[in-house]
């Protein structure tokens, strides 16, 4: 007897989803224009953000598939016109890779949605539809310039020196027709940075001649305030800069605009050369020096304030900020006043001189 056995063998393959670039949401080539002049003080800390702009796509870009799909896109640095990045600490982004530009002291970070972009692809956006069809999204990223070292005043950063980006949907298991290119991003234009400071001279203050019996009647008695302001001359225009909190914005290939500027500030401190007791500056010693009195200082934070009506009494170790005027004036006054104050029960006549060193940081 012959026994015939027929074996049925069946195979099945999981259907692949076919995708392609969307004609409804075509890929973009973005070359936004960055064109501005900023004042970035020499004393801003390394790692400070000295320019930022939001960059928006001009429309949606996307992908089309013949069945439901869920695809992750990636952003990657595709070209480095000024070279490879270096790792550094920044005030806003932590320790990250910062790309160089054509100007020494100015670096750049391309980023978006709290992700910093580099030569390693970073997941950036999800394209998902529950049926066959198209899905598009509008690109939104930022470009931030970082202070990486001293910046020569008048230095011009070419935006073409920024790293270029490519936004793509990569090859993905279960799909054919990938990768799909979504957008290319590069930049044009210039940013000029002014960093020079004003000139200052020694301030010689005439405190006047005073009769002991008239002015010094007990501890705490004082003479009138005398204008002792610090005069800054030959100043540049303090235009401020577009920090992370005052960013410009640009859509498509237009020119970045808008955004309030972060004002330049003078950070002021005083260092008396004599001893300071209870925030009163001691007089120069000598056999002919007055006793029982010292010098009290006061200041204001408004450059247009009357110096002889100080807002605040100076205390030892104090540093205070004065907002630089943005009206282009070349001479700026930092209001400061001085007066004699009796600091002992008995005052005697004599010379009453003292010296104070002032320091101004431009931030």
mmCIF file of C-alpha atoms in Angstrom:
data_model
loop_
_atom_site.group_PDB
_atom_site.id
_atom_site.type_symbol
_atom_site.label_atom_id
_atom_site.label_comp_id
_atom_site.label_asym_id
_atom_site.label_seq_id
_atom_site.Cartn_x
_atom_site.Cartn_y
_atom_site.Cartn_z
ATOM 1 C CA UNK A 1 0.000 0.000 0.000
ATOM 2 C CA UNK A 2 1.245 3.393 -0.865
ATOM 3 C CA UNK A 3 0.466 6.193 1.521
ATOM 4 C CA UNK A 4 0.593 9.614 0.074
ATOM 5 C CA UNK A 5 1.208 12.402 2.524
ATOM 6 C CA UNK A 6 0.780 15.944 1.344
ATOM 7 C CA UNK A 7 2.246 18.625 3.536
ATOM 8 C CA UNK A 8 0.908 22.120 3.114
ATOM 9 C CA UNK A 9 3.418 24.839 3.888
ATOM 10 C CA UNK A 10 2.289 28.443 4.035
ATOM 11 C CA UNK A 11 4.330 31.591 4.609
ATOM 12 C CA UNK A 12 3.303 35.106 5.513
ATOM 13 C CA UNK A 13 5.164 38.404 5.571
ATOM 14 C CA UNK A 14 4.281 41.496 7.558
ATOM 15 C CA UNK A 15 3.090 44.245 5.236
ATOM 16 C CA UNK A 16 5.474 47.168 4.890
ATOM 17 C CA UNK A 17 4.212 50.741 5.024
ATOM 18 C CA UNK A 18 5.417 52.723 2.047
ATOM 19 C CA UNK A 19 6.281 56.369 2.661
ATOM 20 C CA UNK A 20 7.599 59.285 0.642
ATOM 21 C CA UNK A 21 8.166 63.010 0.878
ATOM 22 C CA UNK A 22 4.859 64.826 1.136
ATOM 23 C CA UNK A 23 3.790 66.980 -1.789
ATOM 24 C CA UNK A 24 1.208 68.645 0.459
ATOM 25 C CA UNK A 25 3.932 69.606 2.954
ATOM 26 C CA UNK A 26 7.123 69.864 0.881
ATOM 27 C CA UNK A 27 10.649 69.999 2.258
ATOM 28 C CA UNK A 28 12.128 73.423 3.025
ATOM 29 C CA UNK A 29 15.496 75.050 2.513
ATOM 30 C CA UNK A 30 15.747 77.716 5.199
ATOM 31 C CA UNK A 31 18.380 80.467 5.067
ATOM 32 C CA UNK A 32 17.164 83.077 7.586
ATOM 33 C CA UNK A 33 18.931 86.440 7.717
ATOM 34 C CA UNK A 34 20.510 87.529 11.023
ATOM 35 C CA UNK A 35 21.502 91.195 10.879
ATOM 36 C CA UNK A 36 22.045 93.334 13.979
ATOM 37 C CA UNK A 37 24.542 95.255 16.109
ATOM 38 C CA UNK A 38 24.870 94.512 19.825
ATOM 39 C CA UNK A 39 26.837 95.807 22.786
ATOM 40 C CA UNK A 40 28.216 92.915 24.821
ATOM 41 C CA UNK A 41 30.198 94.172 27.799
ATOM 42 C CA UNK A 42 33.754 92.930 28.239
ATOM 43 C CA UNK A 43 32.929 91.740 31.737
ATOM 44 C CA UNK A 44 30.049 89.452 30.800
ATOM 45 C CA UNK A 45 31.037 86.006 32.104
ATOM 46 C CA UNK A 46 32.262 83.341 29.716
ATOM 47 C CA UNK A 47 29.348 81.120 28.748
ATOM 48 C CA UNK A 48 26.863 84.025 28.599
ATOM 49 C CA UNK A 49 24.258 84.063 25.830
ATOM 50 C CA UNK A 50 24.972 87.241 23.846
ATOM 51 C CA UNK A 51 22.453 86.673 21.044
ATOM 52 C CA UNK A 52 19.430 84.447 20.464
ATOM 53 C CA UNK A 53 16.854 84.121 17.720
ATOM 54 C CA UNK A 54 13.855 81.849 17.305
ATOM 55 C CA UNK A 55 13.767 80.369 13.787
ATOM 56 C CA UNK A 56 10.413 79.284 12.364
ATOM 57 C CA UNK A 57 9.766 77.399 9.161
ATOM 58 C CA UNK A 58 7.743 79.263 6.541
ATOM 59 C CA UNK A 59 5.180 76.452 6.449
ATOM 60 C CA UNK A 60 4.668 72.818 7.320
ATOM 61 C CA UNK A 61 6.922 70.091 5.988
ATOM 62 C CA UNK A 62 6.207 66.397 6.268
ATOM 63 C CA UNK A 63 5.760 62.854 5.033
ATOM 64 C CA UNK A 64 3.106 60.811 3.236
ATOM 65 C CA UNK A 65 2.470 57.075 3.825
ATOM 66 C CA UNK A 66 0.042 54.528 2.367
ATOM 67 C CA UNK A 67 -1.118 53.291 5.792
ATOM 68 C CA UNK A 68 -1.186 54.508 9.370
ATOM 69 C CA UNK A 69 2.254 55.532 10.566
ATOM 70 C CA UNK A 70 4.225 56.752 13.556
ATOM 71 C CA UNK A 71 7.653 58.067 12.605
ATOM 72 C CA UNK A 72 10.309 59.871 14.625
ATOM 73 C CA UNK A 73 12.319 62.627 12.967
ATOM 74 C CA UNK A 74 15.910 63.584 13.761
ATOM 75 C CA UNK A 75 17.942 66.793 13.680
ATOM 76 C CA UNK A 76 21.669 66.647 12.982
ATOM 77 C CA UNK A 77 24.495 69.063 12.253
ATOM 78 C CA UNK A 78 25.264 68.379 8.604
ATOM 79 C CA UNK A 79 28.125 70.836 8.066
ATOM 80 C CA UNK A 80 30.567 72.745 10.286
ATOM 81 C CA UNK A 81 31.894 75.741 8.309
ATOM 82 C CA UNK A 82 34.017 76.945 11.248
ATOM 83 C CA UNK A 83 35.112 73.610 12.649
ATOM 84 C CA UNK A 84 34.228 71.103 15.339
ATOM 85 C CA UNK A 85 32.638 72.068 18.667
ATOM 86 C CA UNK A 86 34.245 72.115 22.097
ATOM 87 C CA UNK A 87 32.649 71.265 25.416
ATOM 88 C CA UNK A 88 32.174 74.247 27.730
ATOM 89 C CA UNK A 89 30.075 75.443 30.639
ATOM 90 C CA UNK A 90 27.326 77.927 29.764
ATOM 91 C CA UNK A 91 25.029 80.007 31.948
ATOM 92 C CA UNK A 92 21.779 78.922 30.274
ATOM 93 C CA UNK A 93 22.407 75.425 28.893
ATOM 94 C CA UNK A 94 24.793 73.747 31.314
ATOM 95 C CA UNK A 95 27.891 72.031 29.959
ATOM 96 C CA UNK A 96 27.329 71.526 26.227
ATOM 97 C CA UNK A 97 29.150 71.467 22.906
ATOM 98 C CA UNK A 98 29.633 74.960 21.476
ATOM 99 C CA UNK A 99 30.562 75.429 17.814
ATOM 100 C CA UNK A 100 33.063 78.110 16.773
ATOM 101 C CA UNK A 101 32.212 80.996 14.448
ATOM 102 C CA UNK A 102 34.491 83.112 12.287
ATOM 103 C CA UNK A 103 35.128 85.425 15.288
ATOM 104 C CA UNK A 104 37.346 84.475 18.203
ATOM 105 C CA UNK A 105 35.404 84.661 21.459
ATOM 106 C CA UNK A 106 31.999 83.958 19.895
ATOM 107 C CA UNK A 107 30.565 80.448 19.699
ATOM 108 C CA UNK A 108 27.169 79.137 18.660
ATOM 109 C CA UNK A 109 24.668 76.540 19.869
ATOM 110 C CA UNK A 110 21.877 75.304 17.570
ATOM 111 C CA UNK A 111 19.040 73.936 19.684
ATOM 112 C CA UNK A 112 15.330 73.417 20.034
ATOM 113 C CA UNK A 113 12.859 72.045 22.549
ATOM 114 C CA UNK A 114 15.631 71.798 25.184
ATOM 115 C CA UNK A 115 17.783 69.651 22.884
ATOM 116 C CA UNK A 116 21.233 70.736 21.668
ATOM 117 C CA UNK A 117 22.024 69.679 18.114
ATOM 118 C CA UNK A 118 25.346 68.145 17.122
ATOM 119 C CA UNK A 119 26.821 65.631 14.713
ATOM 120 C CA UNK A 120 24.934 62.902 16.576
ATOM 121 C CA UNK A 121 21.294 62.762 15.392
ATOM 122 C CA UNK A 122 18.828 63.934 18.047
ATOM 123 C CA UNK A 123 15.196 62.876 18.023
ATOM 124 C CA UNK A 124 13.202 65.953 17.086
ATOM 125 C CA UNK A 125 9.529 65.624 16.289
ATOM 126 C CA UNK A 126 7.088 62.762 15.709
ATOM 127 C CA UNK A 127 4.987 62.404 12.563
ATOM 128 C CA UNK A 128 1.937 60.244 13.205
ATOM 129 C CA UNK A 129 -1.419 59.586 11.499
ATOM 130 C CA UNK A 130 -3.962 56.826 12.208
ATOM 131 C CA UNK A 131 -4.617 56.194 8.524
ATOM 132 C CA UNK A 132 -2.973 56.586 5.148
ATOM 133 C CA UNK A 133 -2.192 60.181 4.264
ATOM 134 C CA UNK A 134 0.073 63.132 4.985
ATOM 135 C CA UNK A 135 1.330 64.666 8.192
ATOM 136 C CA UNK A 136 3.184 67.972 8.387
ATOM 137 C CA UNK A 137 4.802 70.081 11.094
ATOM 138 C CA UNK A 138 6.297 73.560 11.242
ATOM 139 C CA UNK A 139 9.952 73.673 12.178
ATOM 140 C CA UNK A 140 10.886 75.693 15.279
ATOM 141 C CA UNK A 141 14.471 75.935 16.515
ATOM 142 C CA UNK A 142 16.788 78.486 18.139
ATOM 143 C CA UNK A 143 20.258 79.739 17.397
ATOM 144 C CA UNK A 144 22.242 81.110 20.356
ATOM 145 C CA UNK A 145 25.595 82.877 20.333
ATOM 146 C CA UNK A 146 27.807 82.257 23.346
ATOM 147 C CA UNK A 147 30.701 84.276 24.730
ATOM 148 C CA UNK A 148 33.650 81.875 24.666
ATOM 149 C CA UNK A 149 36.467 84.388 25.207
ATOM 150 C CA UNK A 150 37.424 88.054 24.776
ATOM 151 C CA UNK A 151 35.677 89.680 21.805
ATOM 152 C CA UNK A 152 37.398 92.429 19.835
ATOM 153 C CA UNK A 153 35.222 95.536 19.678
ATOM 154 C CA UNK A 154 33.668 95.892 16.236
ATOM 155 C CA UNK A 155 34.112 92.209 15.410
ATOM 156 C CA UNK A 156 31.574 91.029 12.837
ATOM 157 C CA UNK A 157 30.216 87.497 13.064
ATOM 158 C CA UNK A 158 29.169 86.033 9.723
ATOM 159 C CA UNK A 159 26.019 83.963 10.121
ATOM 160 C CA UNK A 160 27.248 81.767 7.267
ATOM 161 C CA UNK A 161 29.872 80.478 9.726
ATOM 162 C CA UNK A 162 27.173 78.835 11.883
ATOM 163 C CA UNK A 163 26.745 75.048 11.688
ATOM 164 C CA UNK A 164 24.200 73.813 9.144
ATOM 165 C CA UNK A 165 21.345 71.512 10.155
ATOM 166 C CA UNK A 166 19.415 68.758 8.435
ATOM 167 C CA UNK A 167 15.977 67.576 9.596
ATOM 168 C CA UNK A 168 15.082 64.076 8.401
ATOM 169 C CA UNK A 169 12.970 61.010 9.053
ATOM 170 C CA UNK A 170 15.549 58.185 9.092
ATOM 171 C CA UNK A 171 15.242 54.590 7.932
ATOM 172 C CA UNK A 172 12.757 52.888 10.242
ATOM 173 C CA UNK A 173 11.893 49.222 10.641
ATOM 174 C CA UNK A 174 8.567 48.320 9.001
ATOM 175 C CA UNK A 175 8.696 51.161 6.485
ATOM 176 C CA UNK A 176 9.974 51.577 2.954
ATOM 177 C CA UNK A 177 10.685 54.797 1.085
ATOM 178 C CA UNK A 178 12.726 56.263 3.924
ATOM 179 C CA UNK A 179 14.716 58.337 4.720
ATOM 180 C CA UNK A 180 12.637 61.430 3.953
ATOM 181 C CA UNK A 181 14.328 64.824 4.057
ATOM 182 C CA UNK A 182 12.263 67.519 5.774
ATOM 183 C CA UNK A 183 14.389 70.664 5.939
ATOM 184 C CA UNK A 184 17.876 72.134 5.574
ATOM 185 C CA UNK A 185 18.873 75.102 7.720
ATOM 186 C CA UNK A 186 21.784 77.494 7.251
ATOM 187 C CA UNK A 187 22.142 81.233 7.866
ATOM 188 C CA UNK A 188 23.131 84.486 6.229
ATOM 189 C CA UNK A 189 23.779 88.013 7.497
ATOM 190 C CA UNK A 190 26.079 89.529 10.125
ATOM 191 C CA UNK A 191 26.105 90.396 13.817
ATOM 192 C CA UNK A 192 28.511 93.101 14.931
ATOM 193 C CA UNK A 193 29.572 93.175 18.562
ATOM 194 C CA UNK A 194 30.747 96.362 20.266
ATOM 195 C CA UNK A 195 32.700 95.698 23.458
ATOM 196 C CA UNK A 196 34.878 98.752 24.047
ATOM 197 C CA UNK A 197 34.523 100.689 27.281
ATOM 198 C CA UNK A 198 34.469 104.376 28.183
ATOM 199 C CA UNK A 199 37.479 106.337 29.390
ATOM 200 C CA UNK A 200 37.670 107.488 33.003
ATOM 201 C CA UNK A 201 39.889 109.881 34.918
ATOM 202 C CA UNK A 202 40.647 110.330 38.596
ATOM 203 C CA UNK A 203 37.923 112.244 40.424
ATOM 204 C CA UNK A 204 39.254 115.002 42.678
ATOM 205 C CA UNK A 205 36.543 116.176 45.054
ATOM 206 C CA UNK A 206 36.757 119.416 47.014
ATOM 207 C CA UNK A 207 34.999 118.731 50.306
ATOM 208 C CA UNK A 208 35.305 122.337 51.486
ATOM 209 C CA UNK A 209 36.434 123.917 54.755
ATOM 210 C CA UNK A 210 34.200 123.528 57.788
ATOM 211 C CA UNK A 211 34.159 124.975 61.293
ATOM 212 C CA UNK A 212 34.157 122.263 63.942
ATOM 213 C CA UNK A 213 31.756 124.168 66.173
ATOM 214 C CA UNK A 214 29.268 124.754 63.359
ATOM 215 C CA UNK A 215 29.135 121.323 61.730
ATOM 216 C CA UNK A 216 30.259 118.722 64.225
ATOM 217 C CA UNK A 217 28.052 118.945 67.274
ATOM 218 C CA UNK A 218 27.945 115.257 68.138
ATOM 219 C CA UNK A 219 28.310 111.738 66.797
ATOM 220 C CA UNK A 220 26.389 111.392 63.531
ATOM 221 C CA UNK A 221 26.406 115.083 62.618
ATOM 222 C CA UNK A 222 27.342 115.687 58.970
ATOM 223 C CA UNK A 223 28.227 118.259 56.366
ATOM 224 C CA UNK A 224 26.191 118.607 53.178
ATOM 225 C CA UNK A 225 26.586 116.053 50.408
ATOM 226 C CA UNK A 226 29.161 116.935 47.733
ATOM 227 C CA UNK A 227 28.872 115.652 44.160
ATOM 228 C CA UNK A 228 31.622 113.045 43.722
ATOM 229 C CA UNK A 229 30.234 111.379 40.604
ATOM 230 C CA UNK A 230 32.311 109.155 38.360
ATOM 231 C CA UNK A 231 32.310 110.584 34.838
ATOM 232 C CA UNK A 232 32.644 108.169 31.920
ATOM 233 C CA UNK A 233 33.703 109.768 28.643
ATOM 234 C CA UNK A 234 34.096 108.708 25.017
ATOM 235 C CA UNK A 235 31.496 105.993 25.564
ATOM 236 C CA UNK A 236 30.156 103.785 22.762
ATOM 237 C CA UNK A 237 26.444 103.425 22.155
ATOM 238 C CA UNK A 238 25.125 100.983 24.736
ATOM 239 C CA UNK A 239 22.614 99.246 22.487
ATOM 240 C CA UNK A 240 22.365 96.134 24.674
ATOM 241 C CA UNK A 241 22.031 92.628 23.281
ATOM 242 C CA UNK A 242 19.404 89.989 22.531
ATOM 243 C CA UNK A 243 19.838 87.439 25.297
ATOM 244 C CA UNK A 244 17.802 84.281 25.743
ATOM 245 C CA UNK A 245 15.103 86.307 27.520
ATOM 246 C CA UNK A 246 14.990 88.998 24.824
ATOM 247 C CA UNK A 247 15.370 86.921 21.670
ATOM 248 C CA UNK A 248 14.636 88.034 18.144
ATOM 249 C CA UNK A 249 12.579 85.830 15.824
ATOM 250 C CA UNK A 250 12.461 85.068 12.117
ATOM 251 C CA UNK A 251 10.139 83.106 9.848
ATOM 252 C CA UNK A 252 11.429 81.419 6.727
ATOM 253 C CA UNK A 253 14.088 83.332 4.820
ATOM 254 C CA UNK A 254 13.178 86.719 6.240
ATOM 255 C CA UNK A 255 15.306 88.901 8.549
ATOM 256 C CA UNK A 256 15.279 88.340 12.304
ATOM 257 C CA UNK A 257 13.622 91.187 14.190
ATOM 258 C CA UNK A 258 11.775 92.155 17.354
ATOM 259 C CA UNK A 259 12.628 91.236 20.893
ATOM 260 C CA UNK A 260 13.490 93.666 23.659
ATOM 261 C CA UNK A 261 17.198 94.077 24.298
ATOM 262 C CA UNK A 262 18.931 93.182 27.526
ATOM 263 C CA UNK A 263 20.350 96.496 28.720
ATOM 264 C CA UNK A 264 24.027 96.980 29.473
ATOM 265 C CA UNK A 265 24.770 97.497 33.154
ATOM 266 C CA UNK A 266 27.697 99.034 34.994
ATOM 267 C CA UNK A 267 28.568 96.988 38.050
ATOM 268 C CA UNK A 268 30.209 99.459 40.451
ATOM 269 C CA UNK A 269 32.278 98.855 43.574
ATOM 270 C CA UNK A 270 34.464 101.041 45.800
ATOM 271 C CA UNK A 271 37.626 100.155 47.691
ATOM 272 C CA UNK A 272 38.850 102.782 50.193
ATOM 273 C CA UNK A 273 42.609 102.834 50.754
ATOM 274 C CA UNK A 274 42.116 103.597 54.463
ATOM 275 C CA UNK A 275 40.332 101.562 57.101
ATOM 276 C CA UNK A 276 36.531 101.487 57.152
ATOM 277 C CA UNK A 277 34.662 101.462 60.457
ATOM 278 C CA UNK A 278 30.870 101.191 60.558
ATOM 279 C CA UNK A 279 30.872 101.962 56.804
ATOM 280 C CA UNK A 280 32.668 105.272 57.379
ATOM 281 C CA UNK A 281 35.930 105.775 55.490
ATOM 282 C CA UNK A 282 38.875 106.746 57.672
ATOM 283 C CA UNK A 283 41.017 109.800 56.920
ATOM 284 C CA UNK A 284 44.632 109.770 55.778
ATOM 285 C CA UNK A 285 46.777 109.617 58.922
ATOM 286 C CA UNK A 286 49.213 112.374 59.872
ATOM 287 C CA UNK A 287 50.194 114.701 62.670
ATOM 288 C CA UNK A 288 48.134 117.447 61.038
ATOM 289 C CA UNK A 289 45.085 115.261 60.296
ATOM 290 C CA UNK A 290 41.645 115.954 61.713
ATOM 291 C CA UNK A 291 40.266 113.446 64.206
ATOM 292 C CA UNK A 292 36.819 112.306 65.207
ATOM 293 C CA UNK A 293 35.423 112.521 61.675
ATOM 294 C CA UNK A 294 35.358 110.305 58.604
ATOM 295 C CA UNK A 295 33.810 110.283 55.144
ATOM 296 C CA UNK A 296 30.409 108.835 54.350
ATOM 297 C CA UNK A 297 29.495 107.881 50.777
ATOM 298 C CA UNK A 298 26.152 107.567 49.023
ATOM 299 C CA UNK A 299 25.064 106.545 45.534
ATOM 300 C CA UNK A 300 22.136 106.332 43.120
ATOM 301 C CA UNK A 301 21.437 103.753 40.408
ATOM 302 C CA UNK A 302 19.930 106.206 37.895
ATOM 303 C CA UNK A 303 22.475 107.986 35.696
ATOM 304 C CA UNK A 304 20.220 111.061 35.587
ATOM 305 C CA UNK A 305 19.774 111.274 39.367
ATOM 306 C CA UNK A 306 20.924 114.260 41.429
ATOM 307 C CA UNK A 307 24.135 112.985 42.991
ATOM 308 C CA UNK A 308 23.686 115.214 46.059
ATOM 309 C CA UNK A 309 20.476 113.365 46.911
ATOM 310 C CA UNK A 310 21.787 109.776 47.036
ATOM 311 C CA UNK A 311 19.297 106.937 47.135
ATOM 312 C CA UNK A 312 21.482 104.600 49.183
ATOM 313 C CA UNK A 313 24.254 104.929 51.754
ATOM 314 C CA UNK A 314 27.366 103.004 50.754
ATOM 315 C CA UNK A 315 28.298 100.018 52.898
ATOM 316 C CA UNK A 316 31.634 98.248 52.835
ATOM 317 C CA UNK A 317 31.820 95.466 50.239
ATOM 318 C CA UNK A 318 28.751 96.661 48.330
ATOM 319 C CA UNK A 319 28.525 96.262 44.552
ATOM 320 C CA UNK A 320 25.642 97.955 42.790
ATOM 321 C CA UNK A 321 24.350 98.003 39.228
ATOM 322 C CA UNK A 322 23.636 101.085 37.156
ATOM 323 C CA UNK A 323 21.735 100.673 33.884
ATOM 324 C CA UNK A 324 23.681 102.221 31.018
ATOM 325 C CA UNK A 325 21.719 104.800 29.003
ATOM 326 C CA UNK A 326 20.712 103.589 25.547
ATOM 327 C CA UNK A 327 20.282 107.030 23.955
ATOM 328 C CA UNK A 328 23.768 107.104 22.454
ATOM 329 C CA UNK A 329 25.255 109.757 24.761
ATOM 330 C CA UNK A 330 29.050 109.652 24.858
ATOM 331 C CA UNK A 331 29.384 110.996 28.424
ATOM 332 C CA UNK A 332 27.757 109.117 31.289
ATOM 333 C CA UNK A 333 27.598 110.032 34.970
ATOM 334 C CA UNK A 334 27.532 107.423 37.718
ATOM 335 C CA UNK A 335 26.046 109.388 40.637
ATOM 336 C CA UNK A 336 28.167 109.324 43.796
ATOM 337 C CA UNK A 337 28.284 111.712 46.758
ATOM 338 C CA UNK A 338 30.493 112.215 49.802
ATOM 339 C CA UNK A 339 30.213 114.080 53.084
ATOM 340 C CA UNK A 340 32.002 114.325 56.401
ATOM 341 C CA UNK A 341 30.400 112.621 59.378
ATOM 342 C CA UNK A 342 31.391 112.839 63.025
ATOM 343 C CA UNK A 343 32.162 109.380 64.376
ATOM 344 C CA UNK A 344 33.630 110.171 67.796
ATOM 345 C CA UNK A 345 32.473 112.256 70.736
ATOM 346 C CA UNK A 346 35.158 114.860 70.144
ATOM 347 C CA UNK A 347 36.349 116.212 66.772
ATOM 348 C CA UNK A 348 39.550 118.154 66.214
ATOM 349 C CA UNK A 349 40.482 120.302 63.191
ATOM 350 C CA UNK A 350 43.040 119.354 60.555
ATOM 351 C CA UNK A 351 43.396 117.898 57.099
ATOM 352 C CA UNK A 352 40.561 115.521 56.216
ATOM 353 C CA UNK A 353 41.608 113.649 53.083
ATOM 354 C CA UNK A 354 40.925 110.106 51.888
ATOM 355 C CA UNK A 355 41.210 108.033 48.731
ATOM 356 C CA UNK A 356 38.761 105.553 47.255
ATOM 357 C CA UNK A 357 39.430 103.293 44.263
ATOM 358 C CA UNK A 358 36.420 102.673 42.037
ATOM 359 C CA UNK A 359 35.947 99.665 39.785
ATOM 360 C CA UNK A 360 33.393 99.397 36.976
ATOM 361 C CA UNK A 361 32.503 96.163 35.198
ATOM 362 C CA UNK A 362 30.588 96.387 31.908
ATOM 363 C CA UNK A 363 27.949 93.650 31.675
#
